[in-house]
PDB file of C-alpha atoms in Angstrom:
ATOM      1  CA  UNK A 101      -3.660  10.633  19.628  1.00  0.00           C
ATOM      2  CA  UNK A 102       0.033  10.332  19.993  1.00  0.00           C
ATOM      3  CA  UNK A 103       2.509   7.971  18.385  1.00  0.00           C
ATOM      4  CA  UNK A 104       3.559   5.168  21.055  1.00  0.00           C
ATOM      5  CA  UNK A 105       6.028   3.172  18.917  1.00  0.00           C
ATOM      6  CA  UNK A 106       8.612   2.970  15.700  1.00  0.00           C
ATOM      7  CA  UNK A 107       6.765   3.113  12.529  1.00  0.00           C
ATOM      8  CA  UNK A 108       8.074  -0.383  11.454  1.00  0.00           C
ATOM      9  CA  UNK A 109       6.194  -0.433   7.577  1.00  0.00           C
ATOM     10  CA  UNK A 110       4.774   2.167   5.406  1.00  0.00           C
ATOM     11  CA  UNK A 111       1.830   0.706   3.004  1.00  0.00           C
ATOM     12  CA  UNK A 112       0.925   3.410   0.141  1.00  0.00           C
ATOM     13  CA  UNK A 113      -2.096   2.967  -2.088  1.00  0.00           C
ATOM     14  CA  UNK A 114      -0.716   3.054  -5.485  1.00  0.00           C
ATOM     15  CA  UNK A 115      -3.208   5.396  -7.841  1.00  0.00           C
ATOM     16  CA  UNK A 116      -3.220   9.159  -6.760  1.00  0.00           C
ATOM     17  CA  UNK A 117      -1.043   8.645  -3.958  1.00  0.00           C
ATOM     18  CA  UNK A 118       2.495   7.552  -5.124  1.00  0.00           C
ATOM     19  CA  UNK A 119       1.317   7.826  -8.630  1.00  0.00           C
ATOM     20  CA  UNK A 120      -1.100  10.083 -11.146  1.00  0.00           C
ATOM     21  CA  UNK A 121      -4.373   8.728 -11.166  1.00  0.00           C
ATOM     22  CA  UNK A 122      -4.836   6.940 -14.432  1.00  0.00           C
ATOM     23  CA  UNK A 123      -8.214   5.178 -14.303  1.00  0.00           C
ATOM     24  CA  UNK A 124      -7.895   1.186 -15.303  1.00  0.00           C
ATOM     25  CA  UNK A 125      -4.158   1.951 -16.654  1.00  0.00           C
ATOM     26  CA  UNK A 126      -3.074  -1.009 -18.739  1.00  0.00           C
ATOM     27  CA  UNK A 127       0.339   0.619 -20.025  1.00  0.00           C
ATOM     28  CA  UNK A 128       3.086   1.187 -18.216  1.00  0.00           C
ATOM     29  CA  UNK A 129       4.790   4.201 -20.119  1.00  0.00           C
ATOM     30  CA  UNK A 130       1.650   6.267 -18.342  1.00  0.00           C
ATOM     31  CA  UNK A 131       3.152   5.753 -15.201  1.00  0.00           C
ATOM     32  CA  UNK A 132       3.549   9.078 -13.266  1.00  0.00           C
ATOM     33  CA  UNK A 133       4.859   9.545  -9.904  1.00  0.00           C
ATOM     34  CA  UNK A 134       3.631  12.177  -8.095  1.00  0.00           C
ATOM     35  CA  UNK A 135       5.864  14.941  -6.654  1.00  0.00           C
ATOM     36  CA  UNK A 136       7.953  14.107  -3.849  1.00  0.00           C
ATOM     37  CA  UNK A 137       7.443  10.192  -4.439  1.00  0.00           C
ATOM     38  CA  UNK A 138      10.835   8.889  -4.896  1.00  0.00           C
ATOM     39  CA  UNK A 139      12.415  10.760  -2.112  1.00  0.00           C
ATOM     40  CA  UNK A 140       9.628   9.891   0.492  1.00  0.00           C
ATOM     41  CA  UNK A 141      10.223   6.285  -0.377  1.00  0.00           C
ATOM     42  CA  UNK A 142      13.814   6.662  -0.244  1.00  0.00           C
ATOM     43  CA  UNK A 143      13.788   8.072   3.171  1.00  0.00           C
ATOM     44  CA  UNK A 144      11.787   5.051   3.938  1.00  0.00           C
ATOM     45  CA  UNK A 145      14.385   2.908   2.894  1.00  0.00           C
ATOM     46  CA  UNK A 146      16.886   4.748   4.562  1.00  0.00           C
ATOM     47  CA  UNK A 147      15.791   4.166   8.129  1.00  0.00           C
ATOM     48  CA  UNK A 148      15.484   0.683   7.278  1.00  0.00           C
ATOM     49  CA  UNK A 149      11.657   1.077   7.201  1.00  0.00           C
ATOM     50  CA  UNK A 150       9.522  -1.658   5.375  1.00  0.00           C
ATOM     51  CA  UNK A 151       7.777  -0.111   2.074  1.00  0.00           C
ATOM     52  CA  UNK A 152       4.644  -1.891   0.432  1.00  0.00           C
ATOM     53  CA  UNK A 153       1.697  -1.240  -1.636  1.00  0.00           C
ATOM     54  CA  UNK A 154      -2.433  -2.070  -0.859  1.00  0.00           C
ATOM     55  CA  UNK A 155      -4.247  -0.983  -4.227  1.00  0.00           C
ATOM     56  CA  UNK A 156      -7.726  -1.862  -5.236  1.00  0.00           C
ATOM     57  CA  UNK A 157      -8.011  -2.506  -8.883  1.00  0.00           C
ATOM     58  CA  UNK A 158     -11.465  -3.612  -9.693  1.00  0.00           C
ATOM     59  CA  UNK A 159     -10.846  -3.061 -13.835  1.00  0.00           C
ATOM     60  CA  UNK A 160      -9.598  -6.807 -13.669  1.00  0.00           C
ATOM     61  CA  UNK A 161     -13.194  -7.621 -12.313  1.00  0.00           C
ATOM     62  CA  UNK A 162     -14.303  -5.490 -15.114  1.00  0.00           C
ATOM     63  CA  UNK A 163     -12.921  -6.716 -17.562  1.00  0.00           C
ATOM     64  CA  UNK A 164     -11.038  -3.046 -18.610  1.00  0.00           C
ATOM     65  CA  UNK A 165      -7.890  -4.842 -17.764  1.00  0.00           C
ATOM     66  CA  UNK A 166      -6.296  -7.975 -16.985  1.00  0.00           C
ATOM     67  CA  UNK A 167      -4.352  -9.459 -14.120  1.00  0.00           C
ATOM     68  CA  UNK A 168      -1.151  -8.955 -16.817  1.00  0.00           C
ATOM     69  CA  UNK A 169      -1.716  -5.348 -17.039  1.00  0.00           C
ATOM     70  CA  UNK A 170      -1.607  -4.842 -13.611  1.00  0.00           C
ATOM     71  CA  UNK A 171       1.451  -6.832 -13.020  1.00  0.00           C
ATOM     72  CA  UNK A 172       3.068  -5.027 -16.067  1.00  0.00           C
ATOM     73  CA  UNK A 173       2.145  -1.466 -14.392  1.00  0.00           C
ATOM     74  CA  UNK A 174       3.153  -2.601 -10.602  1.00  0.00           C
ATOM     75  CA  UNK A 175       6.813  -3.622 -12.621  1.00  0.00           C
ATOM     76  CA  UNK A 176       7.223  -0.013 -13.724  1.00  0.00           C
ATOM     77  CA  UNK A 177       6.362   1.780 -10.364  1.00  0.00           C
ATOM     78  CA  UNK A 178       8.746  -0.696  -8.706  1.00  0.00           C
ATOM     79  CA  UNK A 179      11.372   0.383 -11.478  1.00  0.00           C
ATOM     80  CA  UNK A 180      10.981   3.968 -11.339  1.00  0.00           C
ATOM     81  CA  UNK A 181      10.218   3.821  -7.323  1.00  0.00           C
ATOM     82  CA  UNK A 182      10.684   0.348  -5.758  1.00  0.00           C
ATOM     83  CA  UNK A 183      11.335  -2.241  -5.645  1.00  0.00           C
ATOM     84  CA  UNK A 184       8.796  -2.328  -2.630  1.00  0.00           C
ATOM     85  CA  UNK A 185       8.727  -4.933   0.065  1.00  0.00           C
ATOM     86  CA  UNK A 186       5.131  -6.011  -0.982  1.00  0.00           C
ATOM     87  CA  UNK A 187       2.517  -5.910  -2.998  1.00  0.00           C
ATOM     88  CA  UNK A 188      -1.081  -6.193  -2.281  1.00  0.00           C
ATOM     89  CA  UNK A 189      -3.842  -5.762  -4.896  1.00  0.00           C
ATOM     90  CA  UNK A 190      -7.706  -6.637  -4.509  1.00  0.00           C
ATOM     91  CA  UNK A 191      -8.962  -7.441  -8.621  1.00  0.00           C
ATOM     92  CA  UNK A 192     -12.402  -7.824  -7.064  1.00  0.00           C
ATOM     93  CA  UNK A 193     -15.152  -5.227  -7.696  1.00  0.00           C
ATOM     94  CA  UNK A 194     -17.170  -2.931  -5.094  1.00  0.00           C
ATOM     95  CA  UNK A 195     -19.996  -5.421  -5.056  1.00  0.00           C
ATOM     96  CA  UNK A 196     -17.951  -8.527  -4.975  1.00  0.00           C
ATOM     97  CA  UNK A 197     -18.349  -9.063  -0.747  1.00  0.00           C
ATOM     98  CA  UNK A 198     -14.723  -9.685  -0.800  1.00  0.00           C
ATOM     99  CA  UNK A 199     -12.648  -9.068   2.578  1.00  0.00           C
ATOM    100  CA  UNK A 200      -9.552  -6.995   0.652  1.00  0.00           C
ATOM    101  CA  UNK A 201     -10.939  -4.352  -1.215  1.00  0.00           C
ATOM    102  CA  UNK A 202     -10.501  -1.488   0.427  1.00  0.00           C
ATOM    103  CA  UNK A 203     -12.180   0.418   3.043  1.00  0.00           C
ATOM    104  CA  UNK A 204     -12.239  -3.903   4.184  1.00  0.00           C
ATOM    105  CA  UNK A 205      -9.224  -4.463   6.276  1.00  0.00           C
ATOM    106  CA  UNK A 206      -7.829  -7.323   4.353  1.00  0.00           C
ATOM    107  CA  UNK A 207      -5.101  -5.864   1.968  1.00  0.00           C
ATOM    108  CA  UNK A 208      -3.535  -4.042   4.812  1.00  0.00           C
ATOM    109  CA  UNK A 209      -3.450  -7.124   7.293  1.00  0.00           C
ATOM    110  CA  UNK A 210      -1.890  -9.262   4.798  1.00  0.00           C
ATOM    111  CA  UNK A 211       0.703  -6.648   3.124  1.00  0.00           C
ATOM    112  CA  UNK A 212       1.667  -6.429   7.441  1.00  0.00           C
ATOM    113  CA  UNK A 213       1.640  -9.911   7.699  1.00  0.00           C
ATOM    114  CA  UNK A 214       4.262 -10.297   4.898  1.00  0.00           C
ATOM    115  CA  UNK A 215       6.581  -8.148   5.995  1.00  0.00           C
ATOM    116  CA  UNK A 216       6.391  -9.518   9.423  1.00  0.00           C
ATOM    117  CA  UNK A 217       5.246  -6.221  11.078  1.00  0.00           C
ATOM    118  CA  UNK A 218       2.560  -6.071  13.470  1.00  0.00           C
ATOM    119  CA  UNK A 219      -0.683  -3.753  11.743  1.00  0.00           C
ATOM    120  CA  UNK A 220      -0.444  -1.423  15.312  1.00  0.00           C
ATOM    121  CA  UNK A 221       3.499  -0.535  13.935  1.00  0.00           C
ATOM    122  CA  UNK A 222       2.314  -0.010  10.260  1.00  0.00           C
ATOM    123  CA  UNK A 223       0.856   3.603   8.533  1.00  0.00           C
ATOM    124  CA  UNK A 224      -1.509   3.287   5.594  1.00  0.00           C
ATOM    125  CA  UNK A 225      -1.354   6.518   3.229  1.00  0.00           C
ATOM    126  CA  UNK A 226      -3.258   7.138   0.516  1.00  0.00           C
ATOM    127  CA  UNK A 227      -5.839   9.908  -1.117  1.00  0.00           C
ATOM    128  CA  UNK A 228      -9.560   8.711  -0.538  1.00  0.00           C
ATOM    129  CA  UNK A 229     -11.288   7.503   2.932  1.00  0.00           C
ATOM    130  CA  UNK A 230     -11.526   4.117   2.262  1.00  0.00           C
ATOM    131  CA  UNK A 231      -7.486   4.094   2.552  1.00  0.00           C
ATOM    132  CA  UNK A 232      -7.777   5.271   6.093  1.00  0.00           C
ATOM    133  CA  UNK A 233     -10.563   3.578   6.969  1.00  0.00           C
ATOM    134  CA  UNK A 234      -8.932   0.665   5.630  1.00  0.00           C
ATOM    135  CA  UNK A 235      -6.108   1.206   8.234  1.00  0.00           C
ATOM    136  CA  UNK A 236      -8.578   1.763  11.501  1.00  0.00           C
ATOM    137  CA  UNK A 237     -10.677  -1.247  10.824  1.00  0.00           C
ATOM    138  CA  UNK A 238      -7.118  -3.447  10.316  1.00  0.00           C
ATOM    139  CA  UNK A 239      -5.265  -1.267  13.682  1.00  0.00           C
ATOM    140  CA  UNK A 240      -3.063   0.671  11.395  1.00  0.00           C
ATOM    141  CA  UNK A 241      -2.778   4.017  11.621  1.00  0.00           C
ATOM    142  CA  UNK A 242      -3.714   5.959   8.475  1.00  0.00           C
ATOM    143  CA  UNK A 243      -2.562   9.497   7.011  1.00  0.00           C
ATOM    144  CA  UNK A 244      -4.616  11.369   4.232  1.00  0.00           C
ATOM    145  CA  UNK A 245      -2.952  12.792   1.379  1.00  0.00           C
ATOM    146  CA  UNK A 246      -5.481  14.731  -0.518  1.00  0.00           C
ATOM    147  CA  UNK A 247      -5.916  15.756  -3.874  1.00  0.00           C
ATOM    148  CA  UNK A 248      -8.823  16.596  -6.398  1.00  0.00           C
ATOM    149  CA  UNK A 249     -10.548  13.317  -6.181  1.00  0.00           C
ATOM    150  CA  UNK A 250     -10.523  13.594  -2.156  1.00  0.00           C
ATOM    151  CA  UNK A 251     -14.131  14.297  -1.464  1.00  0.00           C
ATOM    152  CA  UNK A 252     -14.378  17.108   1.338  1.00  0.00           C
ATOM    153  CA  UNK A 253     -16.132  14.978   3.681  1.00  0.00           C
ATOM    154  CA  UNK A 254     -13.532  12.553   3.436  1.00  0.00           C
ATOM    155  CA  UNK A 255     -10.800  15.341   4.310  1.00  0.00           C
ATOM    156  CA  UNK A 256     -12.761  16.386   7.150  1.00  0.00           C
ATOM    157  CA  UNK A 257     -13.251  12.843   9.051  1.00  0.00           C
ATOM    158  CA  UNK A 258      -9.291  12.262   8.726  1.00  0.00           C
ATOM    159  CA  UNK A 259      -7.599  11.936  11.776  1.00  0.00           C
ATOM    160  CA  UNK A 260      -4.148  12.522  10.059  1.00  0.00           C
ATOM    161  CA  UNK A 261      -3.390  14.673   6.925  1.00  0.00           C
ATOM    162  CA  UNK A 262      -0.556  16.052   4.817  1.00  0.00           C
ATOM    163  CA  UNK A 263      -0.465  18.723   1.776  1.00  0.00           C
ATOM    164  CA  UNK A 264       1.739  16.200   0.125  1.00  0.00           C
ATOM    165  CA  UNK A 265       3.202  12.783   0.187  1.00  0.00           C
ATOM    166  CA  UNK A 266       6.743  13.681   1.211  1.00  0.00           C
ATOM    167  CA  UNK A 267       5.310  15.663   4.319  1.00  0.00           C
ATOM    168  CA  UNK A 268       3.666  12.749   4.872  1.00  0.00           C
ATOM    169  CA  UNK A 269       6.399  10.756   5.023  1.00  0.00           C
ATOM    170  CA  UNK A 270       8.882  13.409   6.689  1.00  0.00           C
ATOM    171  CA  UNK A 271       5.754  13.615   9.709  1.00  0.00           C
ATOM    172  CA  UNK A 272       6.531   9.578   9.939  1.00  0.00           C
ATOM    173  CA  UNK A 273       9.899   9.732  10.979  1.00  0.00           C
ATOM    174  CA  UNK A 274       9.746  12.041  13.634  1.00  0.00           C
ATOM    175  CA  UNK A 275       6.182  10.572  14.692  1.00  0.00           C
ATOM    176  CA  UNK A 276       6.047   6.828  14.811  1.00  0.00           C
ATOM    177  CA  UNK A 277       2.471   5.080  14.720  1.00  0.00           C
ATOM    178  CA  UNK A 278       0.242   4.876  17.121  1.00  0.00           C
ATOM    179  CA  UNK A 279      -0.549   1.367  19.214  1.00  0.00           C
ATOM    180  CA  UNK A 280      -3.874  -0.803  18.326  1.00  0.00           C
ATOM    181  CA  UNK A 281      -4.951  -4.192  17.674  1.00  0.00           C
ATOM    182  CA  UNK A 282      -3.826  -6.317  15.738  1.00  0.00           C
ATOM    183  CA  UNK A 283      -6.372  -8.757  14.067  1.00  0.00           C
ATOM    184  CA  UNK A 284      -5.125 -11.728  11.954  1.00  0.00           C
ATOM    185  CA  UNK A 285      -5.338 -11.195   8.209  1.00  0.00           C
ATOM    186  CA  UNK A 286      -6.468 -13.560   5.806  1.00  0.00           C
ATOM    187  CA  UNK A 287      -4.337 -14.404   2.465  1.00  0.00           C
ATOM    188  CA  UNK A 288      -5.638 -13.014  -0.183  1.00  0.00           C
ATOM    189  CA  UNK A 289      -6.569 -14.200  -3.867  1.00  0.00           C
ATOM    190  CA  UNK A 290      -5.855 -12.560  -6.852  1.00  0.00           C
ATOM    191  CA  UNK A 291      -3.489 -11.104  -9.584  1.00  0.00           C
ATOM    192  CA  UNK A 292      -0.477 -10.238  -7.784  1.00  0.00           C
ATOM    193  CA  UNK A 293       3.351  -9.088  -8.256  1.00  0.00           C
ATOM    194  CA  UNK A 294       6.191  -7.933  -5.720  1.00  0.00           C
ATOM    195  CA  UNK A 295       9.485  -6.901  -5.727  1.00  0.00           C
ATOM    196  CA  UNK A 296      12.015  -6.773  -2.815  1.00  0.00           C
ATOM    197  CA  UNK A 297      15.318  -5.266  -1.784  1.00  0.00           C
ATOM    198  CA  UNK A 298      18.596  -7.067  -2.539  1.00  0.00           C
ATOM    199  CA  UNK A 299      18.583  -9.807  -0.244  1.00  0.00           C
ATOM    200  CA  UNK A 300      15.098 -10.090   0.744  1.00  0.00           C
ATOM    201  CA  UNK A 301      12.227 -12.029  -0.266  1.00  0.00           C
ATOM    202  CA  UNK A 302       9.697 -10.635  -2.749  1.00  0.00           C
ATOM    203  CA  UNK A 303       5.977 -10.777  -1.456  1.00  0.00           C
ATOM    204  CA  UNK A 304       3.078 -10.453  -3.338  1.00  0.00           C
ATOM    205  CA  UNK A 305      -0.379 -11.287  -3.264  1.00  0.00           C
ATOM    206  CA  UNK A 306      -0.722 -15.468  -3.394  1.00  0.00           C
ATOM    207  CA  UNK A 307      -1.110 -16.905   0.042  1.00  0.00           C
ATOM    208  CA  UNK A 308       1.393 -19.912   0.742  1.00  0.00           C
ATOM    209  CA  UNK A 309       0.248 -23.347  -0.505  1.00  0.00           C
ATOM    210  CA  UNK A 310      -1.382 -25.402   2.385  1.00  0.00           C
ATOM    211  CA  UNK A 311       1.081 -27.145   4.716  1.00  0.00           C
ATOM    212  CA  UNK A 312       3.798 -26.021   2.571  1.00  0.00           C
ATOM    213  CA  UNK A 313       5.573 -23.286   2.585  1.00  0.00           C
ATOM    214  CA  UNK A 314       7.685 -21.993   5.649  1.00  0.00           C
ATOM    215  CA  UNK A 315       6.498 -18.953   7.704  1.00  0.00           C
ATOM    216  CA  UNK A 316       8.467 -15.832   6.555  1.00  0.00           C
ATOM    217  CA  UNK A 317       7.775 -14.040   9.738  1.00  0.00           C
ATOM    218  CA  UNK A 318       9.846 -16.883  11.794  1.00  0.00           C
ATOM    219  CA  UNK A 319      13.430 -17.149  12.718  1.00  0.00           C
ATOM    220  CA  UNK A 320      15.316 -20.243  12.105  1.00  0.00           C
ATOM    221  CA  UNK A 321      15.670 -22.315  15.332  1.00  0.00           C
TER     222      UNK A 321
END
């Protein structure tokens, strides 16, 4: 399968892939980036590509951490990497039926919604199947970066892979993402946080109220 268009927005799932895995981290002087992080998000940035994060963090459902914690972690990464476009975080747990958590579509559909990128222009990367999977069922494409927690199988039903994240990344901008559909993504519920680059909106998580807020995605007439 070859790359049709521009990659338009990168989404990165946040534990083992643009940081060390620290399971249900509630303190933000843990925070680890892996190798390579800050410059493949910098090159991002550099060609004026759109940079966001789609992380499932079932600990708030669990009650191992709280909607706080998360925000206070998501603050760091965007301080030591970010700040990144959006965020998008599913607090719901694996046998919660929601439509975000991840390998569900949701996360990814909104985070492309918010940045006002079509899913067909927008790669998904992360360490674990349901990131990819994530990305095919929303119309993304989706690159594997595996690591210890990568289960073979997983590695082996990839379509796209990379050693590391910055090869990853480096792949991108000589190979934009492939067309596909585009479904419409729900908003999604939950504890959220964003940052964005000077002169742009933040997103996060919180869908608009009803009737009331204007449409980011639409130009002023």
């Amino acid at each position: 399968m070859r790359p049709v268009g521009p990659v338009k927005a990168v989404l990165f799932d946040r534990d083992g892939t643009l940081v060390h895995d620290v399971p249900y981290n509630s303190d933000p002087e843990r925070v680890r980036p892996v190798e390579g992080a800050r410059e493949a998000v910098a090159l991002l940035r550099a060609r004026d590509i759109r940079v966001g994060v789609v992380t499932n963090q079932s600990g708030v459902a669990r009650g191992l951490i709280s909607g706080t914690d998360v925000r206070r972690v998501n603050r760091r990464i965007d301080d030591l990497l970010g700040p990144f476009d959006v965020w998008a975080i599913c607090p719901h747990g694996p046998d919660d039926g929601c439509h975000c958590r991840k390998p569900q579509p949701g996360l990814v559909l909104w985070a492309a919604g918010r940045v006002c990128t079509d899913p067909a222009d927008c790669v998904v990367v992360g360490d674990i199947g349901a990131d990819t999977e994530a990305a095919a069922r929303a119309g993304a494409h989706g690159i594997l970066v595996p690591n210890a927690r990568t289960r073979p199988e997983e590695t082996e039903a990839a379509t796209h892979t990379a050693p590391d994240l910055l090869t990853a990344v480096r792949s991108l901008l000589d190979d934009p993402a492939p067309d596909g559909p585009a479904p419409d993504g729900p908003a999604l519920d939950g504890p959220h946080d964003g940052g964005a680059r000077s002169g742009q909106r933040s997103a996060t998580t919180a869908p608009a109220p009803s009737g009331g807020a204007p449409d980011p995605c639409r130009r002023p007439s």
